Coordinates of C-alpha atoms and ligand atoms in Angstrom, one line a residue:
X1488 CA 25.8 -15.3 -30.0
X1489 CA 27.8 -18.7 -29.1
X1490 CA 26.2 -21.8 -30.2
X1491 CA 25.4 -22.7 -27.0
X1492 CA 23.5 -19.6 -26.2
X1493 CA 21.5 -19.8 -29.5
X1494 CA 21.0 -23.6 -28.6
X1495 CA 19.5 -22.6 -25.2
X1496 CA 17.3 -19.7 -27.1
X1497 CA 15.7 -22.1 -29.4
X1498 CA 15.4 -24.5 -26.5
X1499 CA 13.2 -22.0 -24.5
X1500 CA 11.1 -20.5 -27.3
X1501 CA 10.1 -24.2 -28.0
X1502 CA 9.3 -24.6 -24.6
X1503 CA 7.3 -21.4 -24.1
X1504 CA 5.6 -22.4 -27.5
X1505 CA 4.5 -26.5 -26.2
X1506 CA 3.9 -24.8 -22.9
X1507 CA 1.6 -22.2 -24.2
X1508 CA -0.4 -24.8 -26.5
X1509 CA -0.4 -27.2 -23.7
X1510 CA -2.4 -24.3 -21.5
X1511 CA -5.2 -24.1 -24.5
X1512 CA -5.1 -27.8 -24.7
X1513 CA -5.9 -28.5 -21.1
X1514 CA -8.0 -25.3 -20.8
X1515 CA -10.4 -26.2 -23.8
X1516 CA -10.9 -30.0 -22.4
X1517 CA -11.5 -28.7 -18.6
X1518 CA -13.7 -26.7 -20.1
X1519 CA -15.6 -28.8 -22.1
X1520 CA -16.0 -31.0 -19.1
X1521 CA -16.4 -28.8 -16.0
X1522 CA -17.1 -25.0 -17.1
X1523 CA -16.6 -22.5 -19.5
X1524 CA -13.1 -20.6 -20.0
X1525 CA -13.4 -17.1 -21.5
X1526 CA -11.1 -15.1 -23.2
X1527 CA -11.3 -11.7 -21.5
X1528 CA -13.5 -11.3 -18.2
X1529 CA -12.9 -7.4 -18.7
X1530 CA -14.6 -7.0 -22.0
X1531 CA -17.9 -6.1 -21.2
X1532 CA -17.5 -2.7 -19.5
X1533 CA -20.5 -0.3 -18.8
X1534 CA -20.8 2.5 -20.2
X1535 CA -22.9 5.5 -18.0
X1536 CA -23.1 9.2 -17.9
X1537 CA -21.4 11.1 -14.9
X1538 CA -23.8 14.2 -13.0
X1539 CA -22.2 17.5 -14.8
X1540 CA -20.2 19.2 -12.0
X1541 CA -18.6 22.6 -12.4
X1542 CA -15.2 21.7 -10.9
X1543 CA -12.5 24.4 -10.5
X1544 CA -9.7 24.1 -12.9
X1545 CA -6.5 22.5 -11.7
X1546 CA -4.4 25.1 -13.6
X1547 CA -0.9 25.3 -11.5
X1548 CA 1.0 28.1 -12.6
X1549 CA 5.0 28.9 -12.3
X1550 CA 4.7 30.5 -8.9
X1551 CA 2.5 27.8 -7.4
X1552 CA 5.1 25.3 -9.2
X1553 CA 7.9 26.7 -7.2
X1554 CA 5.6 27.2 -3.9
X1555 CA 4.3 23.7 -3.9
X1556 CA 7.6 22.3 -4.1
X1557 CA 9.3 24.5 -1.7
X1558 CA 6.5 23.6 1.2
X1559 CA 7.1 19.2 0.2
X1560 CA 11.4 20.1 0.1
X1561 CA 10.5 21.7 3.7
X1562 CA 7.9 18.3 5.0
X1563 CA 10.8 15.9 3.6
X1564 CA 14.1 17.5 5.4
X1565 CA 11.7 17.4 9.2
X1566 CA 13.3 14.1 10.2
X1567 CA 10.0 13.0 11.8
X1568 CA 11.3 9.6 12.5
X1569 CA 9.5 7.1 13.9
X1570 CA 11.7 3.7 15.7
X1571 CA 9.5 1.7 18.1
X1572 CA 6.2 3.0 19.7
X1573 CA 8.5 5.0 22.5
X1574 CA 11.0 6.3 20.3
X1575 CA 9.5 9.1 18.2
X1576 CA 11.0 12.4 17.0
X1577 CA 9.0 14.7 19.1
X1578 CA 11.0 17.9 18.4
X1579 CA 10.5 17.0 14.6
X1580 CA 7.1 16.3 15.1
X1581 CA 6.2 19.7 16.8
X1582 CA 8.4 21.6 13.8
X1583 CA 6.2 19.5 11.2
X1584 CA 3.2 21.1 12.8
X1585 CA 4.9 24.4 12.7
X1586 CA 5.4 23.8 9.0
X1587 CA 1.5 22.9 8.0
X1588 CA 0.6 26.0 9.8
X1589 CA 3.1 28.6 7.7
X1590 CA 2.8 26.7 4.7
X1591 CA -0.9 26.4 4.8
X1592 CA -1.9 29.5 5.7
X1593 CA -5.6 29.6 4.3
X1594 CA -6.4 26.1 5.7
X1595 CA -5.4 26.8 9.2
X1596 CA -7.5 30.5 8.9
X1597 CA -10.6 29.1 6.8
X1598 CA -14.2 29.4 8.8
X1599 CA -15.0 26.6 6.2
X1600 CA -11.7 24.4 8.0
X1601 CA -12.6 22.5 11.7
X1602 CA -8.8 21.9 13.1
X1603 CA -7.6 19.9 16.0
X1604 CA -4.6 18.6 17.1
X1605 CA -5.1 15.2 18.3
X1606 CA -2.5 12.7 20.9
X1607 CA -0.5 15.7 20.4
X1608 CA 1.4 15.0 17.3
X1609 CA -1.3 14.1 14.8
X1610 CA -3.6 16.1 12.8
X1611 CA -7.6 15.7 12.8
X1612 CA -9.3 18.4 9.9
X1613 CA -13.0 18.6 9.4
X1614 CA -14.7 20.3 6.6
X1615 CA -18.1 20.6 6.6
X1616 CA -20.3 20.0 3.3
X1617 CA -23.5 22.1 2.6
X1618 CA -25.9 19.4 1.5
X1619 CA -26.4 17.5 5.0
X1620 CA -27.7 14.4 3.5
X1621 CA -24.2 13.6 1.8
X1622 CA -22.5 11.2 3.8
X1623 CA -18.7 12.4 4.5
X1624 CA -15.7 10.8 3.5
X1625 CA -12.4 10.8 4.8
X1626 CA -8.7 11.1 3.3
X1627 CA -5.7 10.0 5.8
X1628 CA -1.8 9.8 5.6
X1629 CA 1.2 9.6 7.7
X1630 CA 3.9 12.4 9.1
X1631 CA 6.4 10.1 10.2
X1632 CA 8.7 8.1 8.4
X1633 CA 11.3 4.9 9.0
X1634 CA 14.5 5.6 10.0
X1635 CA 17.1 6.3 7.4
X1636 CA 20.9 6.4 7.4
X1637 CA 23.4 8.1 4.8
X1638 CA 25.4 5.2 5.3
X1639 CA 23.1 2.7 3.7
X1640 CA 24.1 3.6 0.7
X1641 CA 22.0 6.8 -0.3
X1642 CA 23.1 9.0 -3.4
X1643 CA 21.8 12.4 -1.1
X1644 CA 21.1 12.3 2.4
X1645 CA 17.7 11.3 3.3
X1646 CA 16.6 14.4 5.1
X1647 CA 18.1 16.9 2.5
X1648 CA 15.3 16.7 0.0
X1649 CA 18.1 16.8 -2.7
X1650 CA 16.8 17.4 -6.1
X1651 CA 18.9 14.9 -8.8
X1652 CA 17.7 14.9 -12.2
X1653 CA 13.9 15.6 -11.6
X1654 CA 13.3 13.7 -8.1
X1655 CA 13.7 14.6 -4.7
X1656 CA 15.1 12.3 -2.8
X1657 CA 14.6 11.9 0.9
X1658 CA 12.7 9.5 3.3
X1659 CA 9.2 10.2 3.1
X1660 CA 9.0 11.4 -0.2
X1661 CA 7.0 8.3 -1.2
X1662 CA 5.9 7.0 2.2
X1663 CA 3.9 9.0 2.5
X1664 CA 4.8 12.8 3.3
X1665 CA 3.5 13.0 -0.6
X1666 CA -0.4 12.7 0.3
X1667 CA 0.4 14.6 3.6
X1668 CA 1.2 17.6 1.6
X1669 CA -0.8 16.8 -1.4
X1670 CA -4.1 16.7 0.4
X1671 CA -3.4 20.0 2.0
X1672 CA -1.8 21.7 -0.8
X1673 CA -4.7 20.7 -2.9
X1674 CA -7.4 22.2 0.0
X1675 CA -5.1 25.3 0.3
X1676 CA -5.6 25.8 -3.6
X1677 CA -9.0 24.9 -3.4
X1678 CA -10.2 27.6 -0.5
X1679 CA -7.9 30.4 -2.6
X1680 CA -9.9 29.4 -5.3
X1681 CA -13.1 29.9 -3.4
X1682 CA -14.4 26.6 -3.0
X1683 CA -16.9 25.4 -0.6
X1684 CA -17.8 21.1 -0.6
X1685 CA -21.2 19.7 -1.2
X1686 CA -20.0 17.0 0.4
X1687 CA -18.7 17.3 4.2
X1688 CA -14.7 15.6 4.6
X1689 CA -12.3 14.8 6.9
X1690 CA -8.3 14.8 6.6
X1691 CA -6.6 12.2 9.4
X1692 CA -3.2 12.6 9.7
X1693 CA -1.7 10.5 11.9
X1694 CA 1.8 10.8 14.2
X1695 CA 3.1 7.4 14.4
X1696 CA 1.7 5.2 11.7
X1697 CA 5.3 3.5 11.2
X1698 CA 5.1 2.2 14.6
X1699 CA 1.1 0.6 14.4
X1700 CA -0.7 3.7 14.8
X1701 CA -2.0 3.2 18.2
X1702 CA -1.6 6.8 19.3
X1703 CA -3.0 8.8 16.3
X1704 CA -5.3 7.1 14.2
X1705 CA -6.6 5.1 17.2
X1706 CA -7.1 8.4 19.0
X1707 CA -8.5 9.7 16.0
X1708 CA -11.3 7.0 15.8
X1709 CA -12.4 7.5 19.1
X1710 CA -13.1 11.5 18.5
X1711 CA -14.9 10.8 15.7
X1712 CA -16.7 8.1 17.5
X1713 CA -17.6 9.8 20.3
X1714 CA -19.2 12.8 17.5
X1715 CA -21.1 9.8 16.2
X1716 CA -19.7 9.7 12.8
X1717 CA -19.7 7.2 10.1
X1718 CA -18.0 7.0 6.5
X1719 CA -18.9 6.6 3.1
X1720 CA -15.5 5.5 2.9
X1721 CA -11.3 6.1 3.7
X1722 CA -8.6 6.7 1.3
X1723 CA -5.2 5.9 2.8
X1724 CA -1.8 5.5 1.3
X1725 CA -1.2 2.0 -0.1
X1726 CA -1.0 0.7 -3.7
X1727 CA 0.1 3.3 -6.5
X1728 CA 0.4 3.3 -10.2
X1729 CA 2.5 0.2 -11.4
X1730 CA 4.7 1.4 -14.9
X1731 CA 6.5 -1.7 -16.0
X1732 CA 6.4 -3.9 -12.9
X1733 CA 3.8 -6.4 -13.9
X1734 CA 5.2 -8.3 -16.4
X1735 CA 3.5 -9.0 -19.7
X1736 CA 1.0 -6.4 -19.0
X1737 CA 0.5 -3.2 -21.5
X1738 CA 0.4 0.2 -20.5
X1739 CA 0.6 1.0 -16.8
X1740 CA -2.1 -0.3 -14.1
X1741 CA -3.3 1.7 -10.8
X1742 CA -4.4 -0.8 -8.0
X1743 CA -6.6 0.5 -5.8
X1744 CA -5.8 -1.3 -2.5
X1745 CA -9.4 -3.0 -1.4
X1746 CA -7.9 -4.8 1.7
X1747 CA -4.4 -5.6 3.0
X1748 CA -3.2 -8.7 4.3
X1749 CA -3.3 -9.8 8.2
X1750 CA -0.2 -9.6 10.3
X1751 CA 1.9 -11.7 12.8
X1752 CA 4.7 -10.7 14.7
X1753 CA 6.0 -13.8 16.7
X1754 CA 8.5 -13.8 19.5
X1755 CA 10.4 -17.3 19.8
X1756 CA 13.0 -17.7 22.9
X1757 CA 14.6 -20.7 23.8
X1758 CA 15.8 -20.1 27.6
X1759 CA 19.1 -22.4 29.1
X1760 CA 21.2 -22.6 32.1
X1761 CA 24.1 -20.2 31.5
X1762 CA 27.8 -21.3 31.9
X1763 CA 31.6 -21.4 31.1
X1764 CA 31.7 -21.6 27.5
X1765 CA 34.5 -24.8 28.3
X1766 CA 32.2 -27.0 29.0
X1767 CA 29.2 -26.5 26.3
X1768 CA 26.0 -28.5 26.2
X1769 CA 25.7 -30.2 23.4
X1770 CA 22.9 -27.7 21.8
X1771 CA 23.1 -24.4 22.7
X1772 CA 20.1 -22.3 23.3
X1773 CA 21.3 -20.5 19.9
X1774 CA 21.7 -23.5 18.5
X1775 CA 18.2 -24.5 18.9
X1776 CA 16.8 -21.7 17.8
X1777 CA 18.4 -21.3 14.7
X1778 CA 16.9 -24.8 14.1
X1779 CA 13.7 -23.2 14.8
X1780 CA 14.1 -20.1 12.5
X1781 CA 15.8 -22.5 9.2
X1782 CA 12.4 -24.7 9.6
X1783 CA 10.5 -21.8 9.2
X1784 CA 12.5 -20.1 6.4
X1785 CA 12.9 -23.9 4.7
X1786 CA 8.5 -24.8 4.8
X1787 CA 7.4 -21.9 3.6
X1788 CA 3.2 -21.0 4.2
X1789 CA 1.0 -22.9 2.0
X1790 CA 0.5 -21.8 -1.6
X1791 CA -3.1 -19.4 -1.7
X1792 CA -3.3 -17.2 -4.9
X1793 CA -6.5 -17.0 -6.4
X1794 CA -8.1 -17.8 -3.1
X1795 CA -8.5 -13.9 -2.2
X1796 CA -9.0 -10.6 -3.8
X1797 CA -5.6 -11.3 -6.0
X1798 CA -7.6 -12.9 -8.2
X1799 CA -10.0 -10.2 -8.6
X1800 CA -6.4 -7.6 -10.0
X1801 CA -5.9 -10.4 -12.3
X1802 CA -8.9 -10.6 -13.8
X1803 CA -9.7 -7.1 -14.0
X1804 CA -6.3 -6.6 -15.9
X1805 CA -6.7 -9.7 -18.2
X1806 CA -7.9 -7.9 -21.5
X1807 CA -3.9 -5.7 -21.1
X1808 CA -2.3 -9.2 -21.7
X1809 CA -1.5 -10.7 -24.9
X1810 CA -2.2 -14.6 -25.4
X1811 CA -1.4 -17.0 -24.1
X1812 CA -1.6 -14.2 -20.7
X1813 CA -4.8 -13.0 -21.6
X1814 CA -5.8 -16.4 -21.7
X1815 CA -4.6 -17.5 -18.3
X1816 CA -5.7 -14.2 -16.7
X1817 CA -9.1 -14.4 -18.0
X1818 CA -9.1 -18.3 -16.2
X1819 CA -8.3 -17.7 -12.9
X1820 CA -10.4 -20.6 -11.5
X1821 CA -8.7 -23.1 -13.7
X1822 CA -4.8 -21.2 -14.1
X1823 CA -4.1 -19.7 -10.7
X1824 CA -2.1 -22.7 -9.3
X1825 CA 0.4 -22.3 -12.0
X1826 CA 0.4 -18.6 -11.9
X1827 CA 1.2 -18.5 -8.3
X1828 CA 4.2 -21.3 -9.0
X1829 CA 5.5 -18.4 -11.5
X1830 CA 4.6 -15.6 -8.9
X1831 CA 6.8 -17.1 -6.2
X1832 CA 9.6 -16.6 -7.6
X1833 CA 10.1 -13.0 -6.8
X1834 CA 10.1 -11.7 -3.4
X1835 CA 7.2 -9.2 -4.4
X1836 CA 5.4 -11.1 -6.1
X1837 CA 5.3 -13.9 -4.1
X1838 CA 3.9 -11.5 -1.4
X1839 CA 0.4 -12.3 -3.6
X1840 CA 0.8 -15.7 -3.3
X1841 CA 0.9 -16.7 0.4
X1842 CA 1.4 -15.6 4.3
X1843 CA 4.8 -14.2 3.6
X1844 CA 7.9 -15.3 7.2
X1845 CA 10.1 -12.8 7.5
X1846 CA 12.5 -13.6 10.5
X1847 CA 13.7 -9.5 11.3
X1848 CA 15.1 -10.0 14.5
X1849 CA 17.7 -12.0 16.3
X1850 CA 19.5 -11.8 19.9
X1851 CA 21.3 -13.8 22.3
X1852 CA 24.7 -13.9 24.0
X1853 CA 26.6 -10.7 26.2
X1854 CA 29.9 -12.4 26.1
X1855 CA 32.1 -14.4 24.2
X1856 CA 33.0 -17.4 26.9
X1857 CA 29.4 -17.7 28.4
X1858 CA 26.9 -19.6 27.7
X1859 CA 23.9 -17.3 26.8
X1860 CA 21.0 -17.9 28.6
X1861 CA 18.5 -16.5 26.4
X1862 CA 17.9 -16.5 22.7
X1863 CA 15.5 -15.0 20.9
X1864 CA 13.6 -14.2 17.8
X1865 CA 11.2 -11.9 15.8
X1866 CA 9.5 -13.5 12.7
X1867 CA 7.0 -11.4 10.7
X1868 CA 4.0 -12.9 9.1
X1869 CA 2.0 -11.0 6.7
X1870 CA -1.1 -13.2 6.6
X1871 CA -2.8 -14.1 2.8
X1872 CA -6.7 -13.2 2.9
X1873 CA -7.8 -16.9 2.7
X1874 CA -6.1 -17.6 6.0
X1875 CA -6.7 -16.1 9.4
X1876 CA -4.1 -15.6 12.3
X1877 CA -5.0 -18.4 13.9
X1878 CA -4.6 -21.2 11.5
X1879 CA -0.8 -19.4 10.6
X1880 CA 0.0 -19.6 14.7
X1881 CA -0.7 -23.1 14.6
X1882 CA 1.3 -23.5 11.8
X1883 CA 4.5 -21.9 12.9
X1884 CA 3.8 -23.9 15.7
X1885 CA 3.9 -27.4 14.1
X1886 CA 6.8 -26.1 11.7
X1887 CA 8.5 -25.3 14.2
X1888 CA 8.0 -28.7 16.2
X1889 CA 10.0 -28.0 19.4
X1890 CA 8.8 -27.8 22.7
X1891 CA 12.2 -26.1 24.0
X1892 CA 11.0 -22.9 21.7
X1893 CA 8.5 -20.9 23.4
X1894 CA 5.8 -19.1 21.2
X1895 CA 4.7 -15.3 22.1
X1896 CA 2.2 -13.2 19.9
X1897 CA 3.6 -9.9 20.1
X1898 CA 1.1 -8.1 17.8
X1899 CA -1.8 -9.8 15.3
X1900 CA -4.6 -9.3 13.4
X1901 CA -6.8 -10.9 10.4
X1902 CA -6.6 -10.1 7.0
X1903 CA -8.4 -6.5 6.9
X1904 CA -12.4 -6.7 5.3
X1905 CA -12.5 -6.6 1.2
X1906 CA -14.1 -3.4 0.4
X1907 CA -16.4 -3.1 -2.3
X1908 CA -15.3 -2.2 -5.8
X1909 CA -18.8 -2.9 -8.3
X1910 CA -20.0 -0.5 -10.6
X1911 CA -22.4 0.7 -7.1
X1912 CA -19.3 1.1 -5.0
X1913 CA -19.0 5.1 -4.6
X1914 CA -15.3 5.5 -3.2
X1915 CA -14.1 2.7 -6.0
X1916 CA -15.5 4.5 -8.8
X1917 CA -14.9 8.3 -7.7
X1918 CA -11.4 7.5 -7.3
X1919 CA -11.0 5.3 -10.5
X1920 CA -12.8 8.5 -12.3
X1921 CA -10.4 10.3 -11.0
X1922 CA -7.1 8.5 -12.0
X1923 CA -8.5 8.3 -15.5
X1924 CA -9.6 11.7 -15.8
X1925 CA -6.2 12.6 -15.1
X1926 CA -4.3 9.2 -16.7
X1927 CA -6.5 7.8 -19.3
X1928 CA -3.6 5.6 -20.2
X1929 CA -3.8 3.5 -16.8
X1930 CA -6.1 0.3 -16.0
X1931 CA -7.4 0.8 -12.7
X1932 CA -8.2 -2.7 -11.0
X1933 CA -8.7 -3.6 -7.1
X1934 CA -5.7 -4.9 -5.4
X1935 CA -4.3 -6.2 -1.7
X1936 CA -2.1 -4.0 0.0
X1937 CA 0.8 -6.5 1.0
X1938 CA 1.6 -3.6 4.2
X1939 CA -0.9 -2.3 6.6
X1940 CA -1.9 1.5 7.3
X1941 CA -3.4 3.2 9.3
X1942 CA -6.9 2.5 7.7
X1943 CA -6.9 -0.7 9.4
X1944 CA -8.2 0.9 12.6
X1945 CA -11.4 2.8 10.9
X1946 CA -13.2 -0.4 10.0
X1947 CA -16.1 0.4 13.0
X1948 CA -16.6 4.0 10.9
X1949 CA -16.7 2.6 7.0
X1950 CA -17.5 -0.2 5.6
X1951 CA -15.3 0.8 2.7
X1952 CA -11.6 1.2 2.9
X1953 CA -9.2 2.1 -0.1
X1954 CA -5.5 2.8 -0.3
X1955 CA -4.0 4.0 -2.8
X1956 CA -2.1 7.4 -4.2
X1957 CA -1.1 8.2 -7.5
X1958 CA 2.4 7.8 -7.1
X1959 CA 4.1 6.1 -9.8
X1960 CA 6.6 3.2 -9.3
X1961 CA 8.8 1.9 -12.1
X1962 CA 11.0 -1.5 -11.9
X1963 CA 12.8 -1.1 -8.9
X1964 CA 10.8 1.5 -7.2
X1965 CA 8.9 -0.4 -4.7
X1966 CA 12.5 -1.1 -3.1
X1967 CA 13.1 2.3 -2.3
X1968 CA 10.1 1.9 0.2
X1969 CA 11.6 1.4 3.2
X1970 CA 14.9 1.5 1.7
X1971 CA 17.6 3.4 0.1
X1972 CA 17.2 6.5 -2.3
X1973 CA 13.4 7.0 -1.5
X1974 CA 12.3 9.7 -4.1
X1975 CA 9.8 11.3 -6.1
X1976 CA 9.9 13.1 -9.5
X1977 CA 8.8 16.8 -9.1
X1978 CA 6.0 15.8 -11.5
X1979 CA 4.7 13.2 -10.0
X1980 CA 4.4 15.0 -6.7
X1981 CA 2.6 17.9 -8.7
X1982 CA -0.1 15.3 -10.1
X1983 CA -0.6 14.1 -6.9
X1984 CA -1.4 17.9 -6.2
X1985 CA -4.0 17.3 -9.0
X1986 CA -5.0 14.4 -7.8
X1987 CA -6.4 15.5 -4.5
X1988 CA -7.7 18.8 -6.3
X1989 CA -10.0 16.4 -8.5
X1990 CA -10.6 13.9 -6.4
X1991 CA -12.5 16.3 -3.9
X1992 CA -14.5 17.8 -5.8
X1993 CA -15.4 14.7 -7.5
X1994 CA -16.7 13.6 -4.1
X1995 CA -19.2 15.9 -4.4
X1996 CA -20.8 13.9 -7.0
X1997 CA -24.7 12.6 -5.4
X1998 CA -25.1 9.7 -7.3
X1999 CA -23.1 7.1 -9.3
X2000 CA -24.4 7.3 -13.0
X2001 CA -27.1 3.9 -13.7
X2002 CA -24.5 1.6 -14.9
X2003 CA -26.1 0.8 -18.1
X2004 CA -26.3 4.3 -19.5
X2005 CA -24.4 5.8 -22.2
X2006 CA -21.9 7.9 -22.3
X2007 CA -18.0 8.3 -20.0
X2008 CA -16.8 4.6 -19.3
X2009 CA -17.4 3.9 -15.6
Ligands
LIG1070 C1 1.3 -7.7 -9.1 C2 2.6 -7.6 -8.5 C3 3.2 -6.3 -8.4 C4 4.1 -6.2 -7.3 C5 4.4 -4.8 -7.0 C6 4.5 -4.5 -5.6 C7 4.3 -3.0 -5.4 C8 4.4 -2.7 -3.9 C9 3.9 -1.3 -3.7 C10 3.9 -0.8 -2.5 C11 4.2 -1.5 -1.3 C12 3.0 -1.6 -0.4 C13 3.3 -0.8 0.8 C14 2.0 -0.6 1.5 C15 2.1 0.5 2.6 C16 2.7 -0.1 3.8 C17 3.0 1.0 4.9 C18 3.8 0.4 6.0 O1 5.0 0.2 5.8 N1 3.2 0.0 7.1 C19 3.8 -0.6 8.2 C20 2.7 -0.6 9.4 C21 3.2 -1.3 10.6 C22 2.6 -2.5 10.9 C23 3.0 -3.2 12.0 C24 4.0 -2.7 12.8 O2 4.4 -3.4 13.9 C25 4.6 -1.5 12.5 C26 4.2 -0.8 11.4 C27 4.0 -2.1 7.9 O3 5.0 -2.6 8.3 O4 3.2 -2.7 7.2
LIG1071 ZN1 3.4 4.5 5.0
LIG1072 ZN1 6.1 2.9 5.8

């Protein structure tokens, strides 16, 4: 170590030091004077007994090892491809169907299964409970999957399901062809197995989620609208099991995803005469909107964590901090400005913090001596839950500042509803018994899905929406979404298997246990 660098070393760890005692300094007098800090929110869990159920084993054996794998190698190499509402891999889309059918064989032949294929592409399953009074619930995914290209920089080609060192790697493998073949696999296992639910269900898969899901889950809602049918809650794709990505936190965390953040896509255009490029104005219609676009990029949306649901992860995974973390965690009301100065720092944390701009798309210009007449841009807002769509269009409006731009909502909607997640909330704790049963080494705490799924359009048919899978991401992982070297370990895509397997028959569970009885943590 130079002296410089050991100079700089003892120059931060004094800092961290005054900066920690600062924190208990000023939290202990705001305290004193406006409330009371505590030390860990999370302490007081209840304890309560679970209703005994006789649940099949999960037991997967060599053969079902290979067979499981084999039918998710076979989803991931369909290149079911979704690139804009109109361009959709319809050849790969009928073969996928093909492939649930052979793969599936018991699902698609069960007198306990209700199949129908629905806008053509996607998949609606029903399967009814025996106790009436239970209301049903409903498990949804995707088929189809982002474009992908070799290219890009891929280490196996994203429809060859390539096996390296434990993962498959291919597009779709972790968004979200996983819980497609997961769910079924798990029901395949489960009829073999001779099981029949308490508790009626339905499976949504939908076409052409990737492109806003207007085809198959909206066509989905309106059959089971027009049956009459309401939810005692969705599981969708969304959040997964976070190993290592939080920093400062101990052990891994599962965030259950209890809304997901509004969107805006925004068309700006600047229009001008065209021309020989000898004789420019002096701004071209380019010109001006790349002004536009920096100003946008430059003022970034106003500052909101702790103003939504974030604040509610936080708190829950306070008491897997050590001081001065645990500390600030447990203070959200007092510490959340500071946190979310720290938290903007990273592009995905700062997704937590605020209505995210993304500018994804730019155009203009069909020659190289004329002056183009049209320019135009795409800017993609992914609205915080304490603002709404409106308040950020009249935002990028003022930031923007220039009557020459003109302003088009392409596609929009609020911040999704928070779903519940108390000790009463059925979905939130079935699932959360789930992932411990199965990880007991995970804190399971609400979270905001920073994306949208197709959940979003099944709020008239439950009240309560989750999204979340058991997929595990490790640093770096949640850049492979939507990116290159998408993959899954062959474990992991077996416990989501297991996952599925458990979590339906714990649905079958009547009643929550009384929150303050003895017994399995809730
Ligand atoms: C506490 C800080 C930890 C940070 C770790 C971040 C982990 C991130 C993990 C997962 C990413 C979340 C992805 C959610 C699913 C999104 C699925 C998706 O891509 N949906 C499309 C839907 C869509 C919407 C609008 C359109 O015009 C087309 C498609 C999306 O773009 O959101
Ligand atoms: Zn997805
Ligand atoms: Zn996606």
């Amino acid at each position: 170590m130079t002296e410089r660098s050991a100079k700089l070393n003892i120059l931060k760890f004094v800092k961290i030091v005054s900066f920690s005692l600062l924190l208990v300094i000023l939290g202990f007098f705001v305290a004193a004077t406006v409330r009371t800090l505590t030390f860990d929110v999370n302490a007081g869990l209840q304890l309560a007994h679970w209703e005994k159920t006789n649940n099949i084993a999960s037991d997967i054996n060599q053969h079902q090892r290979e067979e499981l794998l084999a039918n998710f190698r076979d989803a991931i190499r369909i290149p079911t491809v979704s690139t804009t509402e109109t361009q959709l891999n319809t050849t790969a889309l009928r073969e996928f169907d093909g492939l649930l059918r052979k793969a599936f064989p018991t699902v698609f032949s069960s007198h306990l299964v209700q199949h129908e294929v629905v806008a053509n592409y996607s998949h609606l399953f029903w399967v009814p409970g025996s106790d009436l009074a239970l209301v049903p619930y409903m498990l949804l995914a995707h088929i189809d999957v982002v474009p992908a290209e070799e290219r890009d920089g891929w280490e196996a080609p994203p429809f060859s399901a390539k096996e390296i060192n434990g993962f498959i790697y291919g597009r779709g493998t972790i968004d979200n062809k996983q819980s497609v073949m997961g769910i079924l696999q798990a029901l395949e296992y489960l009829l073999i197995r001779g099981y029949s639910p308490r508790r009626g269900f339905f499976i949504g898969l939908g076409h052409d989620e990737e492109v806003s899901g207007f085809q198959g889950a909206m066509n989905i809602v309106r059959v089971l609208k027009k049956k009459g049918v309401q939810l005692a809650f969705v599981l969708d794709e969304g959040l997964a099991v976070l190993d290592g990505v939080i920093s400062g936190l101990e052990g891994p965390a599962a965030l259950i995803g209890i809304s997901e953040k509004g969107l805006a896509t925004v068309k700006l255009s600047v229009s001008k005469a065209p021309g020989h490029s000898s004789m420019p104005p002096r701004e071209s219609s380019i010109g001006i909107l790349a002004g536009a676009v920096k100003r946008l990029e430059e003022n970034p949306m106003p500052r909101l964590f702790g103003e939504g649901p974030e604040r509610g992860t936080f708190e829950h995974l306070a008491h897997k901090f050590r001081l001065p973390l645990k500390f600030v965690m447990s203070n959200m009301w007092l510490f959340s400005p500071l946190l979310g100065r720290v938290m903007e720092r990273r592009p995905d944390t700062n997704a937590f913090v605020r209505t995210t701009t993304a500018i994804t798309m730019f155009n203009s210009g069909v020659k190289v001596n004329i002056l183009p007449s049209q320019a135009e841009a795409y800017v993609n807002l992914r609205i915080h839950s304490a603002q709404s769509l409106q308040e950020v269009l009249e935002l990028i409006q003022s930031t923007v500042g220039d009557e020459r731009v003109k302003m088009e909502l392409v596609d929009g909607f609020d911040p999704l509803p928070v779903s519940s997640y108390d000790e009463t909330s059925f979905g939130f704790q079935i699932i959360k018994k789930t992932v411990l049963d199965q990880f007991p080494q995970v804190t399971v705490a609400p979270g905001i899905c920073i994306g949208n799924t197709d959940s979003r359009h099944y709020t008239d048919l439950a009240k309560d929406i989750y999204r979340f899978a058991p997929t595990w991401f490790r640093p770096g992982d949640a850049q492979r979404f939507h990116g290159i070297n998408e993959r899954i370990s062959k474990k992991n895509y077996e416990e989501l298997v297991v996952f599925y397997f458990n979590l339906i028959q714990n649905c079958d569970i009547k009643d929550l246990p009384s929150p303050h009885s003895a017994g399995h943590e809730l």
